Every structure is written in C-alpha cells, then in structure tokens.
PDB file of C-alpha atoms and ligand atoms in Angstrom:
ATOM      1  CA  UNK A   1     109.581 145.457 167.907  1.00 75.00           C
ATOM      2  CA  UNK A   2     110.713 142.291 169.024  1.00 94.00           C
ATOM      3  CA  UNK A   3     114.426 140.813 168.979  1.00 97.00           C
ATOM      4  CA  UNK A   4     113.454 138.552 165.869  1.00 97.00           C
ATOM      5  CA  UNK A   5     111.967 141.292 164.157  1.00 97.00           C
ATOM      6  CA  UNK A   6     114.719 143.274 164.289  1.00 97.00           C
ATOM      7  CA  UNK A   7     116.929 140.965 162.989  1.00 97.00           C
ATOM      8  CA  UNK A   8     115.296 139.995 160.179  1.00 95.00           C
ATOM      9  CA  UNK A   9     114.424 143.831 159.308  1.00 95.00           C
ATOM     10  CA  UNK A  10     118.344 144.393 159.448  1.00 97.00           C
ATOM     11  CA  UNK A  11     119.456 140.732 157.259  1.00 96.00           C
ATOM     12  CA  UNK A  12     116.924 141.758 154.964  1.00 96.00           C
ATOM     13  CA  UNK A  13     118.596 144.966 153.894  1.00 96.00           C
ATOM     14  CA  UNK A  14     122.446 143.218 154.365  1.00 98.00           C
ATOM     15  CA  UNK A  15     124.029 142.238 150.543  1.00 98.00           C
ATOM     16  CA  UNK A  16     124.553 139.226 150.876  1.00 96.00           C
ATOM     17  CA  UNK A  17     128.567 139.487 151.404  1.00 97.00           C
ATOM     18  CA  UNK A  18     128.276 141.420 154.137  1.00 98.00           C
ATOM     19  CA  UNK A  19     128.422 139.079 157.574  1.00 98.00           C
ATOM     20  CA  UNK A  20     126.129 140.228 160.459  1.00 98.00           C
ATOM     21  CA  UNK A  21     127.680 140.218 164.144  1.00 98.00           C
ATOM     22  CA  UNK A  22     124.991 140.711 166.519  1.00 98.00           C
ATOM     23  CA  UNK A  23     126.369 142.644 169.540  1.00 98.00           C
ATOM     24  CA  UNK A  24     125.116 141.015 172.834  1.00 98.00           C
ATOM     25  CA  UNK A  25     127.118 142.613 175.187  1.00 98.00           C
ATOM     26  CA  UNK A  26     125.413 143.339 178.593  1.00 97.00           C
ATOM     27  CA  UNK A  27     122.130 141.467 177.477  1.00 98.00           C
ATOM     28  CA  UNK A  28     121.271 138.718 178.907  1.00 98.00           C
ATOM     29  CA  UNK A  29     120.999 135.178 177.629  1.00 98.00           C
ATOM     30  CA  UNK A  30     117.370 135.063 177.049  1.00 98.00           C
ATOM     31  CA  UNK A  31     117.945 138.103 174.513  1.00 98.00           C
ATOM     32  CA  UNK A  32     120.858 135.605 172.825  1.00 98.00           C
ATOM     33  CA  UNK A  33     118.437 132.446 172.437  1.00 98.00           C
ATOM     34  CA  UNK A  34     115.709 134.903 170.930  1.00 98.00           C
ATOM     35  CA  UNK A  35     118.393 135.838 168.424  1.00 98.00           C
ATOM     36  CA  UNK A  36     119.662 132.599 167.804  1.00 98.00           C
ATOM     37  CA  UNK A  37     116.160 130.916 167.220  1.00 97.00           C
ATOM     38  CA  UNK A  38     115.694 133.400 164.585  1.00 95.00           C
ATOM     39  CA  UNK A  39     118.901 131.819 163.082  1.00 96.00           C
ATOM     40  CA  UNK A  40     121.665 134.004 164.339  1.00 98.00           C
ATOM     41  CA  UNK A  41     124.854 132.370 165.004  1.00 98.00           C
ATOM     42  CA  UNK A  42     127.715 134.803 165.088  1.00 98.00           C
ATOM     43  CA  UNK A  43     127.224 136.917 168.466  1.00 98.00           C
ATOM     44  CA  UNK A  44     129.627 139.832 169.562  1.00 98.00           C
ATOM     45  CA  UNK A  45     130.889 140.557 173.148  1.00 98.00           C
ATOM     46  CA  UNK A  46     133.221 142.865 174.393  1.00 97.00           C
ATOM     47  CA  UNK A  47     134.349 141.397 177.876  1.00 97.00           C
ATOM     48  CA  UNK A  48     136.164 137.896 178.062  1.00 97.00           C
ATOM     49  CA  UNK A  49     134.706 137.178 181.086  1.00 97.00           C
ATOM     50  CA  UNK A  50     130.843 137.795 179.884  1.00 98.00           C
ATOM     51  CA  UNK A  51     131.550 136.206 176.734  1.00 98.00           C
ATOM     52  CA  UNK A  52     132.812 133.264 178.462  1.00 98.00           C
ATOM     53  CA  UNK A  53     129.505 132.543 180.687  1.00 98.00           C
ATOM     54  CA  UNK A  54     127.692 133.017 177.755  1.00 98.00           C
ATOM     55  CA  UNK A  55     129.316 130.738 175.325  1.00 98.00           C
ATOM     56  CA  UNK A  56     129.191 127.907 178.676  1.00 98.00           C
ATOM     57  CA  UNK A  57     125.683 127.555 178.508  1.00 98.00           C
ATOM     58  CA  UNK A  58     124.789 128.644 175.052  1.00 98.00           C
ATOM     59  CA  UNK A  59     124.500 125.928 171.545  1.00 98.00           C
ATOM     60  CA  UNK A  60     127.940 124.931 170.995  1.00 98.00           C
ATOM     61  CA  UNK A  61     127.222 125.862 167.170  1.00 98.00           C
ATOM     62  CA  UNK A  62     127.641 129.466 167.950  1.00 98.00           C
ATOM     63  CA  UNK A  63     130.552 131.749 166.632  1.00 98.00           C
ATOM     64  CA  UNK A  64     131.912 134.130 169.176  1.00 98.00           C
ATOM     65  CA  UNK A  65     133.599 137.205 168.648  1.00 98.00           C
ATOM     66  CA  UNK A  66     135.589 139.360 170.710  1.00 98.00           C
ATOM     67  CA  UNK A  67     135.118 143.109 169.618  1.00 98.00           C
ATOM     68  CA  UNK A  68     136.714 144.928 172.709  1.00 96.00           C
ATOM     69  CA  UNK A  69     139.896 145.682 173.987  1.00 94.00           C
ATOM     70  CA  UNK A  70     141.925 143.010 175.085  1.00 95.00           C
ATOM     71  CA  UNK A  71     143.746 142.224 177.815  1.00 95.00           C
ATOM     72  CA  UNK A  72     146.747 140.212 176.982  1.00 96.00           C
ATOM     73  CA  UNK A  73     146.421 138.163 180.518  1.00 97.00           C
ATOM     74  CA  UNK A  74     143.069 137.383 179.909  1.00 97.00           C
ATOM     75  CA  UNK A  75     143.843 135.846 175.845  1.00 98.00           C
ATOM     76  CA  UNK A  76     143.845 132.366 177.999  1.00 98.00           C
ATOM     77  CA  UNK A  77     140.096 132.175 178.753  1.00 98.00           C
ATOM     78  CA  UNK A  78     138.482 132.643 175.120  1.00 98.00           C
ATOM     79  CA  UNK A  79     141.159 130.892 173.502  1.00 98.00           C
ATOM     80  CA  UNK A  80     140.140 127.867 173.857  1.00 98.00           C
ATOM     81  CA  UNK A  81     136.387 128.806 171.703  1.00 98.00           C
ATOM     82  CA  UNK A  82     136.562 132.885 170.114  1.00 98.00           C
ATOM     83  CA  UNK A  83     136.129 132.632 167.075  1.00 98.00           C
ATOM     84  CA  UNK A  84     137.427 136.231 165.637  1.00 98.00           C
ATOM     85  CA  UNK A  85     139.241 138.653 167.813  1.00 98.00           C
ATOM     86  CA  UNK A  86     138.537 141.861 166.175  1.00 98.00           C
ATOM     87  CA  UNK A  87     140.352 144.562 168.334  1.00 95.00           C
ATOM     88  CA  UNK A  88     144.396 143.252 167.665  1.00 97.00           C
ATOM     89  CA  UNK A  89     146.111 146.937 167.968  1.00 95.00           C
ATOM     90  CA  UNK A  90     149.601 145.068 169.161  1.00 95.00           C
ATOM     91  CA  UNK A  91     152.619 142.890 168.561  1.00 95.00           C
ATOM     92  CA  UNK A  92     152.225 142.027 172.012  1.00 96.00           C
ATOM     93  CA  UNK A  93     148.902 140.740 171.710  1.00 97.00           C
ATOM     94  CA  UNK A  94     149.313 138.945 168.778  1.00 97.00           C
ATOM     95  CA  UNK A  95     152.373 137.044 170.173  1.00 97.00           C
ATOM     96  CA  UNK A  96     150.195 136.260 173.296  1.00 98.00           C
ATOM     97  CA  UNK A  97     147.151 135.172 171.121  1.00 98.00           C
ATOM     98  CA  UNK A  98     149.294 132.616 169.045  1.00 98.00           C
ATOM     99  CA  UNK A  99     150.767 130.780 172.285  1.00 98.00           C
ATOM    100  CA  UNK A 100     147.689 130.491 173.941  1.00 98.00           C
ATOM    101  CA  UNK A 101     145.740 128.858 170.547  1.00 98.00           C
ATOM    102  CA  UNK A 102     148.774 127.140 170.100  1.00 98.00           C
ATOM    103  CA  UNK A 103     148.369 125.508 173.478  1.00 98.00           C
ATOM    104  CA  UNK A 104     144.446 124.350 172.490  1.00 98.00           C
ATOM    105  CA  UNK A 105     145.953 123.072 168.989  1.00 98.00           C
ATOM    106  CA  UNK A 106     143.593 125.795 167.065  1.00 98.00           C
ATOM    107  CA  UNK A 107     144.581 128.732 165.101  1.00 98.00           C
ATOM    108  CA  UNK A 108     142.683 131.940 165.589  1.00 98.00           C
ATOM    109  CA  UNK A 109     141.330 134.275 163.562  1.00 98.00           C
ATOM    110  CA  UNK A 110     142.023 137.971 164.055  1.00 98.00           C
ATOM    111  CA  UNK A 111     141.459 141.835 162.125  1.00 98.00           C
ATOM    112  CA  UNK A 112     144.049 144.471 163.347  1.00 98.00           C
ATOM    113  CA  UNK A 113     141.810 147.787 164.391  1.00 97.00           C
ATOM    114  CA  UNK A 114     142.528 150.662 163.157  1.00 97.00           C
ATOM    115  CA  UNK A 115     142.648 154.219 164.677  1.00 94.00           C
ATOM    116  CA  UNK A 116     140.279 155.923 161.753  1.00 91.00           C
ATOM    117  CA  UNK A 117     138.349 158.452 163.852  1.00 87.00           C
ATOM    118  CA  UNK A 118     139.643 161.662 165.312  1.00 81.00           C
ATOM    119  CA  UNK A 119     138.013 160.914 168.670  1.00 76.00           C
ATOM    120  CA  UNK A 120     141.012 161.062 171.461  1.00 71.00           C
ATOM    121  CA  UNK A 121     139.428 157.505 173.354  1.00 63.00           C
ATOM    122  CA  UNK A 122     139.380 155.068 170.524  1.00 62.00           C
ATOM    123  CA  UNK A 123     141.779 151.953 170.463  1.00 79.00           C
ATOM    124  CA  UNK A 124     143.494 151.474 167.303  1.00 92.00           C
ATOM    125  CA  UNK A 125     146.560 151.154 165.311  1.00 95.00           C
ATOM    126  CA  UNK A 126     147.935 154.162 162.919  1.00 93.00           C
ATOM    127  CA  UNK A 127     148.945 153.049 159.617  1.00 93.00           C
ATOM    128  CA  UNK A 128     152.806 152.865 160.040  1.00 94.00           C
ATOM    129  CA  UNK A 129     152.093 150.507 163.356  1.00 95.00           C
ATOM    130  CA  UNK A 130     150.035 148.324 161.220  1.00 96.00           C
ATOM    131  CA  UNK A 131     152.202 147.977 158.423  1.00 96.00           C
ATOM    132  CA  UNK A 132     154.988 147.217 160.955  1.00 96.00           C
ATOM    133  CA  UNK A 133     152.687 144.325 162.802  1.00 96.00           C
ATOM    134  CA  UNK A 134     151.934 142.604 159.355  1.00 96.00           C
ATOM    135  CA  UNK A 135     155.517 142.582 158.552  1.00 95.00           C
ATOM    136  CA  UNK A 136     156.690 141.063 161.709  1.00 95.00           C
ATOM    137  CA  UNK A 137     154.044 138.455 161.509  1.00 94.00           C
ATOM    138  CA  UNK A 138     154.759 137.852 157.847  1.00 91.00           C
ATOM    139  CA  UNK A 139     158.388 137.530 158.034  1.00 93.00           C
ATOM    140  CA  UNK A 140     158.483 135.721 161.196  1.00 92.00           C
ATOM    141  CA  UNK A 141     156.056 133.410 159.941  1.00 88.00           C
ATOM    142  CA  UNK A 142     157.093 129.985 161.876  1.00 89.00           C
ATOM    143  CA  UNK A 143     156.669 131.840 165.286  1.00 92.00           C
ATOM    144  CA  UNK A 144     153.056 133.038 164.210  1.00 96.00           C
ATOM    145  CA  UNK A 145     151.509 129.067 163.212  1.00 96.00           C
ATOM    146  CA  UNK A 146     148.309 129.421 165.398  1.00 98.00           C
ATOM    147  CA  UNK A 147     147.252 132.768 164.415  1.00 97.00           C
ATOM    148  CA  UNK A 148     145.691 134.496 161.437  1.00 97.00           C
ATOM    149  CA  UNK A 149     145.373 137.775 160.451  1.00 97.00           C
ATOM    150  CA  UNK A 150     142.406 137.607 158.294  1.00 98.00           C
ATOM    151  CA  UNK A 151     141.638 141.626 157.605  1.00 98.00           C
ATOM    152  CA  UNK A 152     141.028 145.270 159.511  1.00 98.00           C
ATOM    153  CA  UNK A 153     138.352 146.605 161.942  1.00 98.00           C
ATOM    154  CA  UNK A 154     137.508 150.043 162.556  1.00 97.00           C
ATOM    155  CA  UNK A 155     135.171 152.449 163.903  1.00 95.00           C
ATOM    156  CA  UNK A 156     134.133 155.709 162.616  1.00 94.00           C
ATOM    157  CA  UNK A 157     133.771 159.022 164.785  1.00 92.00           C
ATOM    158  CA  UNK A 158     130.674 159.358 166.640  1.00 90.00           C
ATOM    159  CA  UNK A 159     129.173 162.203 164.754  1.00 92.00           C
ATOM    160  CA  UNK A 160     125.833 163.373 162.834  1.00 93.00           C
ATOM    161  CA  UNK A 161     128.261 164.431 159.846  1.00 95.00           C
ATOM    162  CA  UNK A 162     127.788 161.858 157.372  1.00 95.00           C
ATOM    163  CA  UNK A 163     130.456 163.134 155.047  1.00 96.00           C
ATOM    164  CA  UNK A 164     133.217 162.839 157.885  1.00 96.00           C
ATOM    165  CA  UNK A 165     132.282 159.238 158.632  1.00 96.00           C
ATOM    166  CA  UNK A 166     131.901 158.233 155.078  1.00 97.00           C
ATOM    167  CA  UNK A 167     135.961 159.490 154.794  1.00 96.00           C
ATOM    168  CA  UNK A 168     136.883 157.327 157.532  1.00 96.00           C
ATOM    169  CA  UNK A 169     135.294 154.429 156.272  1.00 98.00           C
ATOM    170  CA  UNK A 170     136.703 155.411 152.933  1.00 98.00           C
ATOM    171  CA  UNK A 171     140.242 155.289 154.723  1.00 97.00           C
ATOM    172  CA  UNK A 172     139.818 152.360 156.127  1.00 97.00           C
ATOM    173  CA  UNK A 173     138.548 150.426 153.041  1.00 98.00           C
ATOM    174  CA  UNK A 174     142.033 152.463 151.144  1.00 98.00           C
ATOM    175  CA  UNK A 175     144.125 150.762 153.455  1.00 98.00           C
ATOM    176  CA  UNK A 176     142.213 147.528 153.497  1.00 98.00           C
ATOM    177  CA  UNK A 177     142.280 146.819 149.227  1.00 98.00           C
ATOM    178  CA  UNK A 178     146.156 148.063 149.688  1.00 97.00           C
ATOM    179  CA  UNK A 179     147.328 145.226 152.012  1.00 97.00           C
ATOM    180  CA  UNK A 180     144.513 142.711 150.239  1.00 97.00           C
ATOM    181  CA  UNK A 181     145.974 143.198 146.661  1.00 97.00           C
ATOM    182  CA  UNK A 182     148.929 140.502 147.923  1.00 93.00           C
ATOM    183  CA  UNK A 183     147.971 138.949 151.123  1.00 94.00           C
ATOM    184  CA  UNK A 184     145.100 136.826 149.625  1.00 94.00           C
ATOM    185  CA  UNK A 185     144.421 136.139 153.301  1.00 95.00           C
ATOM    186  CA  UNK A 186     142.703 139.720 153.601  1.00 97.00           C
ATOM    187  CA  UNK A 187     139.189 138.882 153.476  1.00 98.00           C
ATOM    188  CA  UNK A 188     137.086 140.675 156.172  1.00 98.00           C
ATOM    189  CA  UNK A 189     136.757 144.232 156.587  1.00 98.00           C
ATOM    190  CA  UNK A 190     134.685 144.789 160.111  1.00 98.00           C
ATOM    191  CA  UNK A 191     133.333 148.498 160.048  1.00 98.00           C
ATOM    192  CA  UNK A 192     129.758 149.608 160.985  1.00 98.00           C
ATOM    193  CA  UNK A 193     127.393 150.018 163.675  1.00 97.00           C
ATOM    194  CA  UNK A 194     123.865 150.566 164.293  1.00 97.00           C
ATOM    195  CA  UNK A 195     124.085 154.169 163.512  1.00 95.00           C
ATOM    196  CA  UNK A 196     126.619 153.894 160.207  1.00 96.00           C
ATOM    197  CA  UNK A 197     126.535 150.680 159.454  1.00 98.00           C
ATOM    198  CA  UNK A 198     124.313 151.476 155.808  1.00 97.00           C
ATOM    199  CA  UNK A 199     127.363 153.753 154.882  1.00 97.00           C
ATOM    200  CA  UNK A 200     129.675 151.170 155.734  1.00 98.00           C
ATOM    201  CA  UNK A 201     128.544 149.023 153.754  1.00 98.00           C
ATOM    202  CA  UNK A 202     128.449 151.705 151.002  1.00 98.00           C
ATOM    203  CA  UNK A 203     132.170 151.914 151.488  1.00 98.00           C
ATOM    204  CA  UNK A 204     133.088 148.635 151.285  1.00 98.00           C
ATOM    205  CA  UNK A 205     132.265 146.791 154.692  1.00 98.00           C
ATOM    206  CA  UNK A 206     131.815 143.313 154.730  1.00 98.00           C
ATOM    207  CA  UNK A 207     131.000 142.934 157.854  1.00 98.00           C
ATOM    208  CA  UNK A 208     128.885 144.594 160.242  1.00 98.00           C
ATOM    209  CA  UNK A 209     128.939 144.605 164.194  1.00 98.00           C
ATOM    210  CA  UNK A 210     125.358 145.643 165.633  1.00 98.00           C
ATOM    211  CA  UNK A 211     123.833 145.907 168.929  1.00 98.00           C
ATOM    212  CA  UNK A 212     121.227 148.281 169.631  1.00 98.00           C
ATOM    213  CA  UNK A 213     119.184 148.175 166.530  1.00 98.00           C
ATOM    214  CA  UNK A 214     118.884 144.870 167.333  1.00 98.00           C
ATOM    215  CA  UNK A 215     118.493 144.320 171.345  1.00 98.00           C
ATOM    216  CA  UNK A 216     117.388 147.946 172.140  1.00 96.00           C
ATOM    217  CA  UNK A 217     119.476 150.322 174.025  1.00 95.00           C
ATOM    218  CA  UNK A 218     122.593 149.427 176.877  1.00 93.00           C
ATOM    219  CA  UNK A 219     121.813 150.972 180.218  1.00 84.00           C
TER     220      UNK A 219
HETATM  221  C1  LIG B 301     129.092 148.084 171.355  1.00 96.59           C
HETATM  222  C2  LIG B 301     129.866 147.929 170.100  1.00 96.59           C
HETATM  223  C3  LIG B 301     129.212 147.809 168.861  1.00 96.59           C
HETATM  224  C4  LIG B 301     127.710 147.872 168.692  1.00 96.59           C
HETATM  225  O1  LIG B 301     127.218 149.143 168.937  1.00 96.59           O
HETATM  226  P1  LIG B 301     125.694 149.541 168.610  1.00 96.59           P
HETATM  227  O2  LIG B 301     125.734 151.009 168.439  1.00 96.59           O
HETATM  228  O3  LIG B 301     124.883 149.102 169.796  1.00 96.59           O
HETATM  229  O4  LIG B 301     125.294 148.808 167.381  1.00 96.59           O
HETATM  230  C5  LIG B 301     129.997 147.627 167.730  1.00 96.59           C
HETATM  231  N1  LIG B 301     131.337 147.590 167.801  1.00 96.59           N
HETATM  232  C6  LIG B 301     131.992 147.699 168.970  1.00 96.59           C
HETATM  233  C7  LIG B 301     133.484 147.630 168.971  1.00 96.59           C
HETATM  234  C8  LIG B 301     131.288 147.877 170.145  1.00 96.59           C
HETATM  235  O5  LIG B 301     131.957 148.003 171.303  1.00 96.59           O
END
C-alpha cells in the first residue's frame, strides 16, 4: 500500500468531525509531500527540532503540530509557526508558551494531556493538576493573551484489552464534556492512534493522531 492509499483508506472511514493528524515523525520529507499531494495538511511531530527542518522546506500552507513532550527552553523555535501544541502537562509550560507567541504577535493553540492510562512512562496531568492549570489561566486571564487552551489530549494504555482502553477514553471524554459545558472554548478532544483510534472515535474523539497506519512502521 502506498502513502496515498493509506490515507485515503483511513479519511474515508473518519466522520466527518473528527480532524486527522498524520504523524510524520522520523519519516522523511519525501513521505510528507506524498501525504500532502494527496491533500493532507495537518502533520504531527514529536521533536521541535525535526519539526522545525521540516516545516523550513515544506508548503507554507501546512499546519504543524507538536504531539511530544516539551521542553520549555526549546518553546522558542516552533513558536514562531506550531500550530497546536498537544502535550501542555504544566503551568510552567504554559507561562513559557504565552511569552514566546507573545513575542511573534500570535496566540497559540494548545490541549492539556492527560495522564488516562495506568502505564508508569506516560506524560500527563491528573485531574486535580488540570483543574488547577485551567483555573490559573482563567483567572489570571491578562497574563495568558497569546495562548489558548482549546481542549484535552490523551493516550490510552498500550494493551490488546479493548474494554480497558475504551474506559480510558471514556474518562477522558467525562472530563472533557465537564470542563466544555462552560468554557465554550473546549472544542478538540485529541485521543487515538493507529491501533485505537476506531474506539476513540466511538468515545467521543474528535481528533485523531496517526502514524503508522499511514507511513508504515518507525525503526
Ligand atoms: C507516535 C505518536 C502517535 C502515532 O502513533 P502510531 O501508533 O504510529 O499511529 C500518536 N500520538 C503520539 C503522542 C505519538 O507520540
């Protein structure tokens, strides 16, 4: 199967509110252009650095999004383009994301993650930590101009047991409609892979972060 055909084999089966990130990480530009003349414009990285090179010499009419774990001293480089930073699990952060757009006149987009799986190694916030983030931000709301926090990302357990992941999505979708219901700037919930992303979506995902099913496997 070829990049295209993959893509269009996933959009195909996508409802049409759910948003497709295509995961490009360690592939190499070619594999992006492939992807992009099949129409995809919303590509997801996971290193600033890689994302960076990428976005220099790829069509300027591409969205970027930054799905790893951030560095706070590296916020500077994608400021300036990213288009969604997905992995905000800190005040910190936050603070250091809203001076650096500030400083490029732009206000960025950004989901808090979420710690939904009971893995030991994923990044994420628990739900007190969130709830404490969205309050600072909200009530502090002058010293938070350039950034927005537009909704949640999460990521299941890596497991064969459907049931388990379908409760963590469940979770996260719980918390999600709980904020949304008054903060009408609650719009995207980011949870799904290659291997979940159909239950995601089941559970209320509206939008999807794949890699593999669409570039083949990472060495
Ligand atoms: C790598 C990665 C993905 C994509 O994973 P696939 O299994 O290749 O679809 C999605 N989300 C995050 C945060 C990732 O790091």
């Amino acid at each position: 199967m070829s990049i295209q055909n993959n893509l269009r084999s996933i959009q195909a089966t996508l409802p049409e509110n759910v948003t497709l990130v295509a995961v490009s990480k360690t592939k190499p530009v070619s594999d992006l252009m492939e992807a992009y003349k099949a129409g995809q414009r919303i590509f997801g990285e996971n290193k600033i650095q890689e994302m960076s090179e990428k976005w220099e010499v790829m069509p300027k009419d591409i969205q970027w999004h930054m799905i790893g774990h951030v560095q706070t001293n590296k916020v500077k480089y994608m400021a300036p383009f990213v288009s969604l930073i997905h992995g905000v699990d800190s005040l910190k952060l936050a603070q250091e994301i809203n001076k650096q757009a500030q400083k490029n006149n732009r206000i960025i987009d950004c989901l808090l993650q979420v710690y939904i799986a009971e893995e030991e190694s994923k990044f994420g916030l628990d739900e007190r930590e969130l709830n404490e983030i969205l309050k600072q931000v909200q009530n502090d709301k002058e010293n938070y101009n350039n950034i927005r926090i537009v909704g949640l990302m999460g990521m299941a357990t890596f497991t064969n047991n459907q049931n388990q992941i379908k409760k963590e999505f469940s979770r996260l979708k719980t918390i999600f409609d709980t904020i949304a219901i008054h903060n009408s700037q609650f719009t995207i919930l980011s949870m799904g892979m290659s291997g979940d992303y159909a239950l995601a979506i089941e559970c209320g995902s509206t939008m999807v972060r794949i890699g593999s099913s669409i570039f083949g496997n990472r060495n």
